Short mmCIF file of N, CA, C and O in Angstrom, two decimals:
data_model
loop_
_atom_site.label_atom_id
_atom_site.label_comp_id
_atom_site.label_asym_id
_atom_site.label_seq_id
_atom_site.Cartn_x
_atom_site.Cartn_y
_atom_site.Cartn_z
N UNK A 213 8.38 8.81 -44.32
CA UNK A 213 8.96 8.44 -43.05
C UNK A 213 8.06 8.99 -41.93
O UNK A 213 7.59 10.12 -42.01
N UNK A 214 7.85 8.18 -40.91
CA UNK A 214 6.99 8.61 -39.81
C UNK A 214 7.67 9.68 -38.97
O UNK A 214 8.89 9.83 -38.99
N UNK A 215 6.88 10.40 -38.20
CA UNK A 215 7.41 11.43 -37.31
C UNK A 215 8.36 10.81 -36.28
O UNK A 215 9.42 11.37 -35.98
N UNK A 216 8.00 9.64 -35.77
CA UNK A 216 8.85 8.96 -34.78
C UNK A 216 10.21 8.61 -35.40
O UNK A 216 11.26 8.83 -34.78
N UNK A 217 10.20 8.08 -36.60
CA UNK A 217 11.45 7.70 -37.27
C UNK A 217 12.29 8.93 -37.59
O UNK A 217 13.52 8.93 -37.42
N UNK A 218 11.65 9.99 -38.03
CA UNK A 218 12.35 11.23 -38.33
C UNK A 218 12.97 11.82 -37.05
O UNK A 218 14.10 12.31 -37.06
N UNK A 219 12.24 11.74 -35.95
CA UNK A 219 12.74 12.25 -34.67
C UNK A 219 13.95 11.44 -34.22
O UNK A 219 14.96 12.01 -33.78
N UNK A 220 13.90 10.13 -34.35
CA UNK A 220 15.03 9.27 -33.97
C UNK A 220 16.27 9.59 -34.81
O UNK A 220 17.38 9.65 -34.28
N UNK A 221 16.08 9.77 -36.09
CA UNK A 221 17.22 10.11 -36.95
C UNK A 221 17.82 11.45 -36.55
O UNK A 221 19.03 11.62 -36.53
N UNK A 222 16.96 12.41 -36.21
CA UNK A 222 17.45 13.73 -35.79
C UNK A 222 18.23 13.61 -34.48
O UNK A 222 19.29 14.24 -34.32
N UNK A 223 17.74 12.81 -33.54
CA UNK A 223 18.45 12.61 -32.27
C UNK A 223 19.79 11.95 -32.52
O UNK A 223 20.82 12.34 -31.94
N UNK A 224 19.83 10.96 -33.39
CA UNK A 224 21.07 10.23 -33.66
C UNK A 224 22.13 11.10 -34.33
O UNK A 224 23.31 10.79 -34.28
N UNK A 225 21.72 12.22 -34.91
CA UNK A 225 22.69 13.17 -35.47
C UNK A 225 23.30 14.06 -34.39
O UNK A 225 24.25 14.80 -34.66
N UNK A 226 22.76 13.99 -33.18
CA UNK A 226 23.24 14.78 -32.04
C UNK A 226 23.55 13.83 -30.87
O UNK A 226 22.71 13.61 -29.99
N UNK A 227 24.76 13.25 -30.85
CA UNK A 227 25.09 12.26 -29.82
C UNK A 227 24.89 12.76 -28.38
O UNK A 227 24.50 11.98 -27.52
N UNK A 228 25.10 14.05 -28.13
CA UNK A 228 24.90 14.57 -26.78
C UNK A 228 23.44 14.43 -26.35
O UNK A 228 23.14 14.16 -25.19
N UNK A 229 22.52 14.60 -27.29
CA UNK A 229 21.10 14.49 -26.98
C UNK A 229 20.72 13.04 -26.72
O UNK A 229 19.95 12.75 -25.81
N UNK A 230 21.29 12.14 -27.49
CA UNK A 230 21.04 10.71 -27.26
C UNK A 230 21.53 10.30 -25.87
O UNK A 230 20.85 9.58 -25.14
N UNK A 231 22.71 10.77 -25.50
CA UNK A 231 23.25 10.48 -24.16
C UNK A 231 22.35 11.06 -23.08
O UNK A 231 22.08 10.41 -22.07
N UNK A 232 21.89 12.28 -23.29
CA UNK A 232 21.00 12.92 -22.31
C UNK A 232 19.67 12.17 -22.20
O UNK A 232 19.13 12.04 -21.09
N UNK A 233 19.15 11.67 -23.31
CA UNK A 233 17.93 10.87 -23.26
C UNK A 233 18.16 9.61 -22.44
O UNK A 233 17.33 9.23 -21.61
N UNK A 234 19.30 8.97 -22.66
CA UNK A 234 19.63 7.74 -21.90
C UNK A 234 19.76 8.04 -20.41
O UNK A 234 19.38 7.23 -19.58
N UNK A 235 20.28 9.22 -20.07
CA UNK A 235 20.48 9.59 -18.67
C UNK A 235 19.20 10.11 -18.03
O UNK A 235 19.15 10.26 -16.81
N UNK A 236 18.19 10.40 -18.83
CA UNK A 236 16.93 10.90 -18.29
C UNK A 236 16.98 12.34 -17.83
O UNK A 236 16.28 12.71 -16.88
N UNK A 237 17.78 13.16 -18.50
CA UNK A 237 17.94 14.55 -18.07
C UNK A 237 17.52 15.55 -19.15
O UNK A 237 18.05 16.63 -19.22
N UNK A 238 16.54 15.17 -19.95
CA UNK A 238 16.13 16.00 -21.08
C UNK A 238 14.78 16.66 -20.81
O UNK A 238 13.85 16.02 -20.32
N UNK A 239 14.69 17.93 -21.14
CA UNK A 239 13.41 18.61 -21.21
C UNK A 239 12.90 18.31 -22.63
O UNK A 239 13.42 18.84 -23.61
N UNK A 240 11.91 17.44 -22.72
CA UNK A 240 11.47 16.95 -24.03
C UNK A 240 10.94 18.05 -24.93
O UNK A 240 11.19 18.05 -26.13
N UNK A 241 10.22 18.99 -24.37
CA UNK A 241 9.68 20.09 -25.18
C UNK A 241 10.82 20.95 -25.73
O UNK A 241 10.81 21.32 -26.91
N UNK A 242 11.80 21.26 -24.90
CA UNK A 242 12.94 22.05 -25.36
C UNK A 242 13.73 21.29 -26.43
O UNK A 242 14.16 21.87 -27.43
N UNK A 243 13.90 20.00 -26.23
CA UNK A 243 14.62 19.19 -27.22
C UNK A 243 13.84 19.13 -28.53
O UNK A 243 14.43 19.18 -29.61
N UNK A 244 12.53 19.03 -28.44
CA UNK A 244 11.70 19.01 -29.64
C UNK A 244 11.85 20.31 -30.43
O UNK A 244 11.90 20.30 -31.66
N UNK A 245 11.93 21.43 -29.71
CA UNK A 245 12.13 22.72 -30.39
C UNK A 245 13.52 22.79 -31.03
O UNK A 245 13.69 23.42 -32.06
N UNK A 246 14.50 22.17 -30.38
CA UNK A 246 15.88 22.21 -30.87
C UNK A 246 16.05 21.42 -32.16
O UNK A 246 16.77 21.85 -33.07
N UNK A 247 15.39 20.28 -32.25
CA UNK A 247 15.56 19.40 -33.41
C UNK A 247 14.90 19.99 -34.65
O UNK A 247 13.87 20.64 -34.57
N UNK A 248 15.52 19.73 -35.78
CA UNK A 248 14.98 20.20 -37.06
C UNK A 248 14.07 19.12 -37.64
O UNK A 248 14.43 18.40 -38.57
N UNK A 249 12.89 18.98 -37.03
CA UNK A 249 11.91 17.98 -37.46
C UNK A 249 10.60 18.71 -37.74
O UNK A 249 10.15 19.51 -36.93
N UNK A 250 10.01 18.41 -38.90
CA UNK A 250 8.72 19.01 -39.24
C UNK A 250 7.62 18.28 -38.49
O UNK A 250 7.49 17.06 -38.56
N UNK A 251 6.83 19.05 -37.74
CA UNK A 251 5.72 18.48 -36.98
C UNK A 251 5.43 19.35 -35.78
O UNK A 251 6.14 20.31 -35.49
N UNK A 252 4.38 18.99 -35.07
CA UNK A 252 4.01 19.73 -33.88
C UNK A 252 4.98 19.40 -32.75
O UNK A 252 5.40 18.26 -32.60
N UNK A 253 5.30 20.41 -31.98
CA UNK A 253 6.27 20.26 -30.89
C UNK A 253 5.83 19.17 -29.92
O UNK A 253 6.63 18.34 -29.49
N UNK A 254 4.55 19.13 -29.56
CA UNK A 254 4.06 18.13 -28.61
C UNK A 254 4.21 16.72 -29.16
O UNK A 254 4.57 15.79 -28.42
N UNK A 255 3.98 16.53 -30.44
CA UNK A 255 4.12 15.21 -31.06
C UNK A 255 5.59 14.78 -31.09
O UNK A 255 5.91 13.62 -30.84
N UNK A 256 6.47 15.73 -31.37
CA UNK A 256 7.91 15.42 -31.38
C UNK A 256 8.38 15.10 -29.97
O UNK A 256 9.15 14.16 -29.76
N UNK A 257 7.89 15.85 -28.98
CA UNK A 257 8.25 15.58 -27.58
C UNK A 257 7.78 14.19 -27.17
O UNK A 257 8.50 13.47 -26.47
N UNK A 258 6.61 13.80 -27.61
CA UNK A 258 6.10 12.46 -27.31
C UNK A 258 6.98 11.40 -27.97
O UNK A 258 7.31 10.38 -27.35
N UNK A 259 7.39 11.64 -29.19
CA UNK A 259 8.29 10.70 -29.88
C UNK A 259 9.63 10.60 -29.13
O UNK A 259 10.21 9.51 -29.03
N UNK A 260 10.11 11.72 -28.61
CA UNK A 260 11.35 11.70 -27.82
C UNK A 260 11.18 10.88 -26.55
O UNK A 260 12.07 10.10 -26.19
N UNK A 261 10.06 11.04 -25.86
CA UNK A 261 9.79 10.27 -24.64
C UNK A 261 9.80 8.77 -24.94
O UNK A 261 10.40 7.98 -24.21
N UNK A 262 9.15 8.40 -26.00
CA UNK A 262 9.07 6.98 -26.37
C UNK A 262 10.44 6.44 -26.77
O UNK A 262 10.80 5.32 -26.42
N UNK A 263 11.20 7.24 -27.49
CA UNK A 263 12.55 6.83 -27.88
C UNK A 263 13.43 6.66 -26.64
O UNK A 263 14.17 5.68 -26.52
N UNK A 264 13.31 7.57 -25.69
CA UNK A 264 14.10 7.49 -24.46
C UNK A 264 13.78 6.22 -23.68
O UNK A 264 14.68 5.60 -23.10
N UNK A 265 12.52 5.80 -23.67
CA UNK A 265 12.13 4.58 -22.96
C UNK A 265 12.76 3.34 -23.59
O UNK A 265 13.00 2.36 -22.90
N UNK A 266 13.03 3.38 -24.89
CA UNK A 266 13.60 2.23 -25.59
C UNK A 266 15.12 2.15 -25.50
O UNK A 266 15.70 1.10 -25.71
N UNK A 267 15.74 3.28 -25.21
CA UNK A 267 17.21 3.31 -25.15
C UNK A 267 17.70 2.61 -23.89
O UNK A 267 17.04 2.64 -22.85
N UNK A 268 18.89 1.99 -23.96
CA UNK A 268 19.44 1.40 -22.73
C UNK A 268 19.76 2.49 -21.73
O UNK A 268 20.16 3.60 -22.10
N UNK A 269 19.57 2.19 -20.46
CA UNK A 269 19.82 3.17 -19.41
C UNK A 269 21.28 3.59 -19.40
O UNK A 269 22.17 2.79 -19.70
N UNK A 270 21.51 4.83 -19.07
CA UNK A 270 22.87 5.35 -18.96
C UNK A 270 23.43 4.89 -17.62
O UNK A 270 22.89 5.21 -16.57
N UNK A 271 24.48 4.10 -17.69
CA UNK A 271 25.04 3.54 -16.47
C UNK A 271 26.21 4.37 -15.99
O UNK A 271 27.03 4.82 -16.78
N UNK A 272 26.25 4.58 -14.70
CA UNK A 272 27.36 5.31 -14.10
C UNK A 272 27.98 4.44 -13.02
O UNK A 272 27.35 3.54 -12.48
N UNK A 273 29.22 4.74 -12.74
CA UNK A 273 29.92 4.03 -11.68
C UNK A 273 29.73 4.79 -10.38
O UNK A 273 29.70 6.01 -10.37
N UNK A 274 29.61 4.05 -9.30
CA UNK A 274 29.55 4.68 -7.99
C UNK A 274 30.98 4.99 -7.55
O UNK A 274 31.88 4.18 -7.70
N UNK A 275 31.18 6.18 -7.05
CA UNK A 275 32.50 6.62 -6.59
C UNK A 275 32.39 7.29 -5.25
O UNK A 275 31.37 7.90 -4.94
N UNK A 276 33.45 7.19 -4.48
CA UNK A 276 33.53 7.88 -3.21
C UNK A 276 34.38 9.13 -3.42
O UNK A 276 35.61 9.06 -3.43
N UNK A 277 33.72 10.26 -3.65
CA UNK A 277 34.40 11.51 -3.99
C UNK A 277 33.83 12.64 -3.14
O UNK A 277 32.63 12.70 -2.89
N UNK A 278 34.70 13.52 -2.72
CA UNK A 278 34.28 14.73 -2.02
C UNK A 278 34.73 15.93 -2.84
O UNK A 278 35.90 16.03 -3.22
N UNK A 279 33.80 16.84 -3.12
CA UNK A 279 34.10 18.03 -3.92
C UNK A 279 33.75 19.25 -3.09
O UNK A 279 32.67 19.32 -2.50
N UNK A 280 34.67 20.21 -3.07
CA UNK A 280 34.40 21.46 -2.35
C UNK A 280 35.01 22.62 -3.12
O UNK A 280 35.93 22.43 -3.91
N UNK A 281 34.48 23.80 -2.88
CA UNK A 281 35.05 25.02 -3.46
C UNK A 281 35.79 25.75 -2.37
O UNK A 281 35.33 25.81 -1.23
N UNK A 282 36.93 26.29 -2.73
CA UNK A 282 37.74 27.03 -1.76
C UNK A 282 38.14 28.35 -2.39
O UNK A 282 38.77 28.39 -3.44
N UNK A 283 37.77 29.44 -1.74
CA UNK A 283 38.10 30.76 -2.27
C UNK A 283 39.34 31.30 -1.56
O UNK A 283 39.82 30.74 -0.59
N UNK A 284 39.84 32.41 -2.07
CA UNK A 284 41.03 33.03 -1.49
C UNK A 284 42.31 32.33 -1.91
O UNK A 284 43.30 32.31 -1.17
N UNK A 285 42.32 31.78 -3.11
CA UNK A 285 43.48 31.02 -3.60
C UNK A 285 44.38 31.93 -4.43
O UNK A 285 43.92 32.77 -5.19
N UNK A 286 45.68 31.73 -4.27
CA UNK A 286 46.67 32.48 -5.03
C UNK A 286 48.01 31.82 -4.90
O UNK A 286 48.17 30.79 -4.23
N UNK A 287 49.03 32.40 -5.54
CA UNK A 287 50.38 31.82 -5.44
C UNK A 287 50.92 31.97 -4.02
O UNK A 287 50.73 33.01 -3.38
N UNK A 288 51.55 30.91 -3.54
CA UNK A 288 52.13 30.92 -2.20
C UNK A 288 53.58 31.38 -2.28
O UNK A 288 54.21 31.30 -3.33
N UNK A 289 54.08 31.84 -1.15
CA UNK A 289 55.51 32.19 -1.07
C UNK A 289 56.31 30.94 -1.39
O UNK A 289 55.89 29.83 -1.09
N UNK A 290 57.48 31.10 -1.98
CA UNK A 290 58.28 29.92 -2.30
C UNK A 290 58.71 29.22 -1.03
O UNK A 290 59.02 29.84 -0.02
N UNK A 291 58.67 27.89 -1.06
CA UNK A 291 59.03 27.07 0.08
C UNK A 291 59.70 25.81 -0.38
O UNK A 291 60.39 25.80 -1.40
N UNK A 292 59.45 24.73 0.32
CA UNK A 292 60.10 23.47 -0.05
C UNK A 292 59.35 22.76 -1.16
O UNK A 292 58.29 23.18 -1.59
N UNK A 293 59.91 21.64 -1.64
CA UNK A 293 59.33 20.93 -2.78
C UNK A 293 58.03 20.21 -2.44
O UNK A 293 57.34 19.74 -3.31
N UNK A 294 57.64 20.13 -1.16
CA UNK A 294 56.38 19.49 -0.78
C UNK A 294 55.19 20.41 -1.02
O UNK A 294 54.05 19.99 -0.86
N UNK A 295 55.44 21.64 -1.38
CA UNK A 295 54.34 22.57 -1.63
C UNK A 295 53.92 23.30 -0.37
O UNK A 295 52.80 23.76 -0.25
N UNK A 296 54.81 23.39 0.59
CA UNK A 296 54.52 24.13 1.81
C UNK A 296 55.18 25.49 1.71
O UNK A 296 56.37 25.59 1.43
N UNK A 297 54.43 26.55 1.94
CA UNK A 297 54.99 27.89 1.84
C UNK A 297 55.82 28.17 3.08
O UNK A 297 55.80 27.43 4.06
N UNK A 298 56.52 29.28 3.05
CA UNK A 298 57.31 29.68 4.22
C UNK A 298 56.41 30.00 5.40
O UNK A 298 56.85 29.97 6.53
N UNK A 299 55.13 30.28 5.14
CA UNK A 299 54.17 30.55 6.21
C UNK A 299 53.54 29.27 6.75
O UNK A 299 52.73 29.31 7.66
N UNK A 300 53.87 28.10 6.13
CA UNK A 300 53.32 26.83 6.58
C UNK A 300 52.02 26.44 5.89
O UNK A 300 51.43 25.43 6.23
N UNK A 301 51.56 27.24 4.90
CA UNK A 301 50.35 26.90 4.18
C UNK A 301 50.63 25.76 3.20
O UNK A 301 51.65 25.76 2.52
N UNK A 302 49.71 24.81 3.13
CA UNK A 302 49.86 23.72 2.19
C UNK A 302 49.30 24.12 0.84
O UNK A 302 48.24 24.73 0.74
N UNK A 303 50.01 23.74 -0.20
CA UNK A 303 49.57 24.04 -1.56
C UNK A 303 48.47 23.08 -1.97
O UNK A 303 48.51 21.90 -1.64
N UNK A 304 47.49 23.59 -2.70
CA UNK A 304 46.47 22.73 -3.29
C UNK A 304 47.02 22.09 -4.56
O UNK A 304 46.72 20.95 -4.86
N UNK A 305 47.82 22.87 -5.30
CA UNK A 305 48.40 22.39 -6.55
C UNK A 305 49.68 23.19 -6.82
O UNK A 305 49.81 24.33 -6.40
N UNK A 306 50.60 22.55 -7.51
CA UNK A 306 51.81 23.24 -7.94
C UNK A 306 51.86 23.15 -9.46
O UNK A 306 51.77 22.06 -10.03
N UNK A 307 51.99 24.28 -10.11
CA UNK A 307 52.01 24.36 -11.56
C UNK A 307 53.27 25.09 -11.99
O UNK A 307 53.48 26.24 -11.59
N UNK A 308 54.10 24.43 -12.78
CA UNK A 308 55.32 25.07 -13.27
C UNK A 308 56.21 25.58 -12.16
O UNK A 308 56.83 26.63 -12.29
N UNK A 309 56.24 24.89 -11.05
CA UNK A 309 57.09 25.29 -9.94
C UNK A 309 56.47 26.32 -9.01
O UNK A 309 57.06 26.68 -8.00
N UNK A 310 55.29 26.81 -9.34
CA UNK A 310 54.60 27.78 -8.48
C UNK A 310 53.50 27.06 -7.71
O UNK A 310 52.63 26.42 -8.31
N UNK A 311 53.54 27.16 -6.39
CA UNK A 311 52.53 26.54 -5.55
C UNK A 311 51.37 27.50 -5.36
O UNK A 311 51.56 28.70 -5.17
N UNK A 312 50.14 26.95 -5.43
CA UNK A 312 48.92 27.73 -5.22
C UNK A 312 48.17 27.16 -4.04
O UNK A 312 48.04 25.94 -3.90
N UNK A 313 47.65 28.03 -3.19
CA UNK A 313 46.89 27.61 -2.02
C UNK A 313 46.18 28.78 -1.40
O UNK A 313 46.15 29.89 -1.95
N UNK A 314 45.62 28.55 -0.21
CA UNK A 314 44.87 29.59 0.50
C UNK A 314 45.83 30.66 1.01
O UNK A 314 46.73 30.37 1.79
N UNK A 315 45.65 31.88 0.51
CA UNK A 315 46.53 32.98 0.91
C UNK A 315 45.83 34.34 0.79
O UNK A 315 46.48 35.37 0.76
N UNK A 316 44.50 34.33 0.65
CA UNK A 316 43.78 35.58 0.47
C UNK A 316 43.79 36.06 -0.96
O UNK A 316 43.47 37.22 -1.22
N UNK A 317 44.13 35.19 -1.90
CA UNK A 317 44.16 35.56 -3.32
C UNK A 317 42.76 35.75 -3.89
O UNK A 317 41.75 35.61 -3.19
N UNK A 318 42.72 36.07 -5.19
CA UNK A 318 41.43 36.37 -5.82
C UNK A 318 40.89 35.21 -6.67
O UNK A 318 39.96 35.39 -7.43
N UNK A 319 41.44 34.04 -6.50
CA UNK A 319 41.00 32.88 -7.28
C UNK A 319 40.17 31.93 -6.40
O UNK A 319 40.26 31.95 -5.19
N UNK A 320 39.37 31.09 -7.08
CA UNK A 320 38.59 30.06 -6.40
C UNK A 320 38.99 28.73 -6.99
O UNK A 320 39.11 28.59 -8.21
N UNK A 321 39.17 27.72 -6.13
CA UNK A 321 39.55 26.38 -6.57
C UNK A 321 38.40 25.42 -6.32
O UNK A 321 37.65 25.56 -5.35
N UNK A 322 38.27 24.45 -7.21
CA UNK A 322 37.37 23.32 -7.00
C UNK A 322 38.28 22.16 -6.62
O UNK A 322 39.12 21.76 -7.42
N UNK A 323 38.12 21.65 -5.42
CA UNK A 323 38.99 20.61 -4.89
C UNK A 323 38.20 19.30 -4.85
O UNK A 323 37.16 19.23 -4.19
N UNK A 324 38.69 18.29 -5.55
CA UNK A 324 38.06 16.97 -5.56
C UNK A 324 39.04 15.98 -4.97
O UNK A 324 40.18 15.89 -5.40
N UNK A 325 38.58 15.23 -3.97
CA UNK A 325 39.41 14.21 -3.34
C UNK A 325 38.66 12.90 -3.35
O UNK A 325 37.43 12.87 -3.40
N UNK A 326 39.39 11.82 -3.31
CA UNK A 326 38.79 10.50 -3.32
C UNK A 326 39.05 9.80 -4.63
O UNK A 326 40.10 9.97 -5.24
N UNK A 327 38.08 9.03 -5.08
CA UNK A 327 38.22 8.20 -6.29
C UNK A 327 37.99 9.06 -7.54
O UNK A 327 36.98 8.92 -8.23
N UNK A 328 38.94 9.93 -7.81
CA UNK A 328 38.84 10.86 -8.93
C UNK A 328 39.89 10.49 -9.97
O UNK A 328 41.05 10.29 -9.64
N UNK A 329 39.47 10.38 -11.22
CA UNK A 329 40.42 10.12 -12.30
C UNK A 329 40.23 11.15 -13.40
O UNK A 329 39.39 12.05 -13.29
N UNK A 330 40.99 11.03 -14.46
CA UNK A 330 40.93 12.04 -15.53
C UNK A 330 39.57 12.08 -16.22
O UNK A 330 39.11 13.14 -16.60
N UNK A 331 38.92 10.93 -16.35
CA UNK A 331 37.60 10.91 -16.99
C UNK A 331 36.58 11.68 -16.15
O UNK A 331 35.75 12.43 -16.68
N UNK A 332 36.64 11.51 -14.83
CA UNK A 332 35.72 12.23 -13.95
C UNK A 332 35.99 13.73 -14.00
O UNK A 332 35.08 14.53 -14.02
N UNK A 333 37.26 14.11 -14.02
CA UNK A 333 37.61 15.53 -14.10
C UNK A 333 37.17 16.14 -15.43
O UNK A 333 36.72 17.27 -15.47
N UNK A 334 37.30 15.38 -16.50
CA UNK A 334 36.87 15.87 -17.81
C UNK A 334 35.37 16.12 -17.81
O UNK A 334 34.89 17.09 -18.40
N UNK A 335 34.62 15.25 -17.14
CA UNK A 335 33.16 15.42 -17.07
C UNK A 335 32.79 16.66 -16.28
O UNK A 335 31.83 17.34 -16.61
N UNK A 336 33.55 16.97 -15.26
CA UNK A 336 33.30 18.15 -14.45
C UNK A 336 33.56 19.38 -15.27
O UNK A 336 32.85 20.33 -15.27
#
């Protein structure tokens, strides 16, 4: 079996690497070292580059999303069911009846607004 064919088989055993090749986000030399393929690292890296060129491009959807980090998050004083504390602070999220928001707490939140769904959150 040729080095190129052996490299392709090794990549196909690691779906994450195949996806990364399609997305164009691979350090070929590092990937060549990672794969269990007999041969020179430079030759394996070249085989990876050529394989990546043949793969269909990784397509992504365009989304209108805003992501920000907010520090000082903690449980808010109990308030109404809208997630507003007695101090008037709006909750970022309510979990099990406890509202969390900006209150000088020791947690940090990643807040995503816009066209966000469960698949996008899972990727994050």
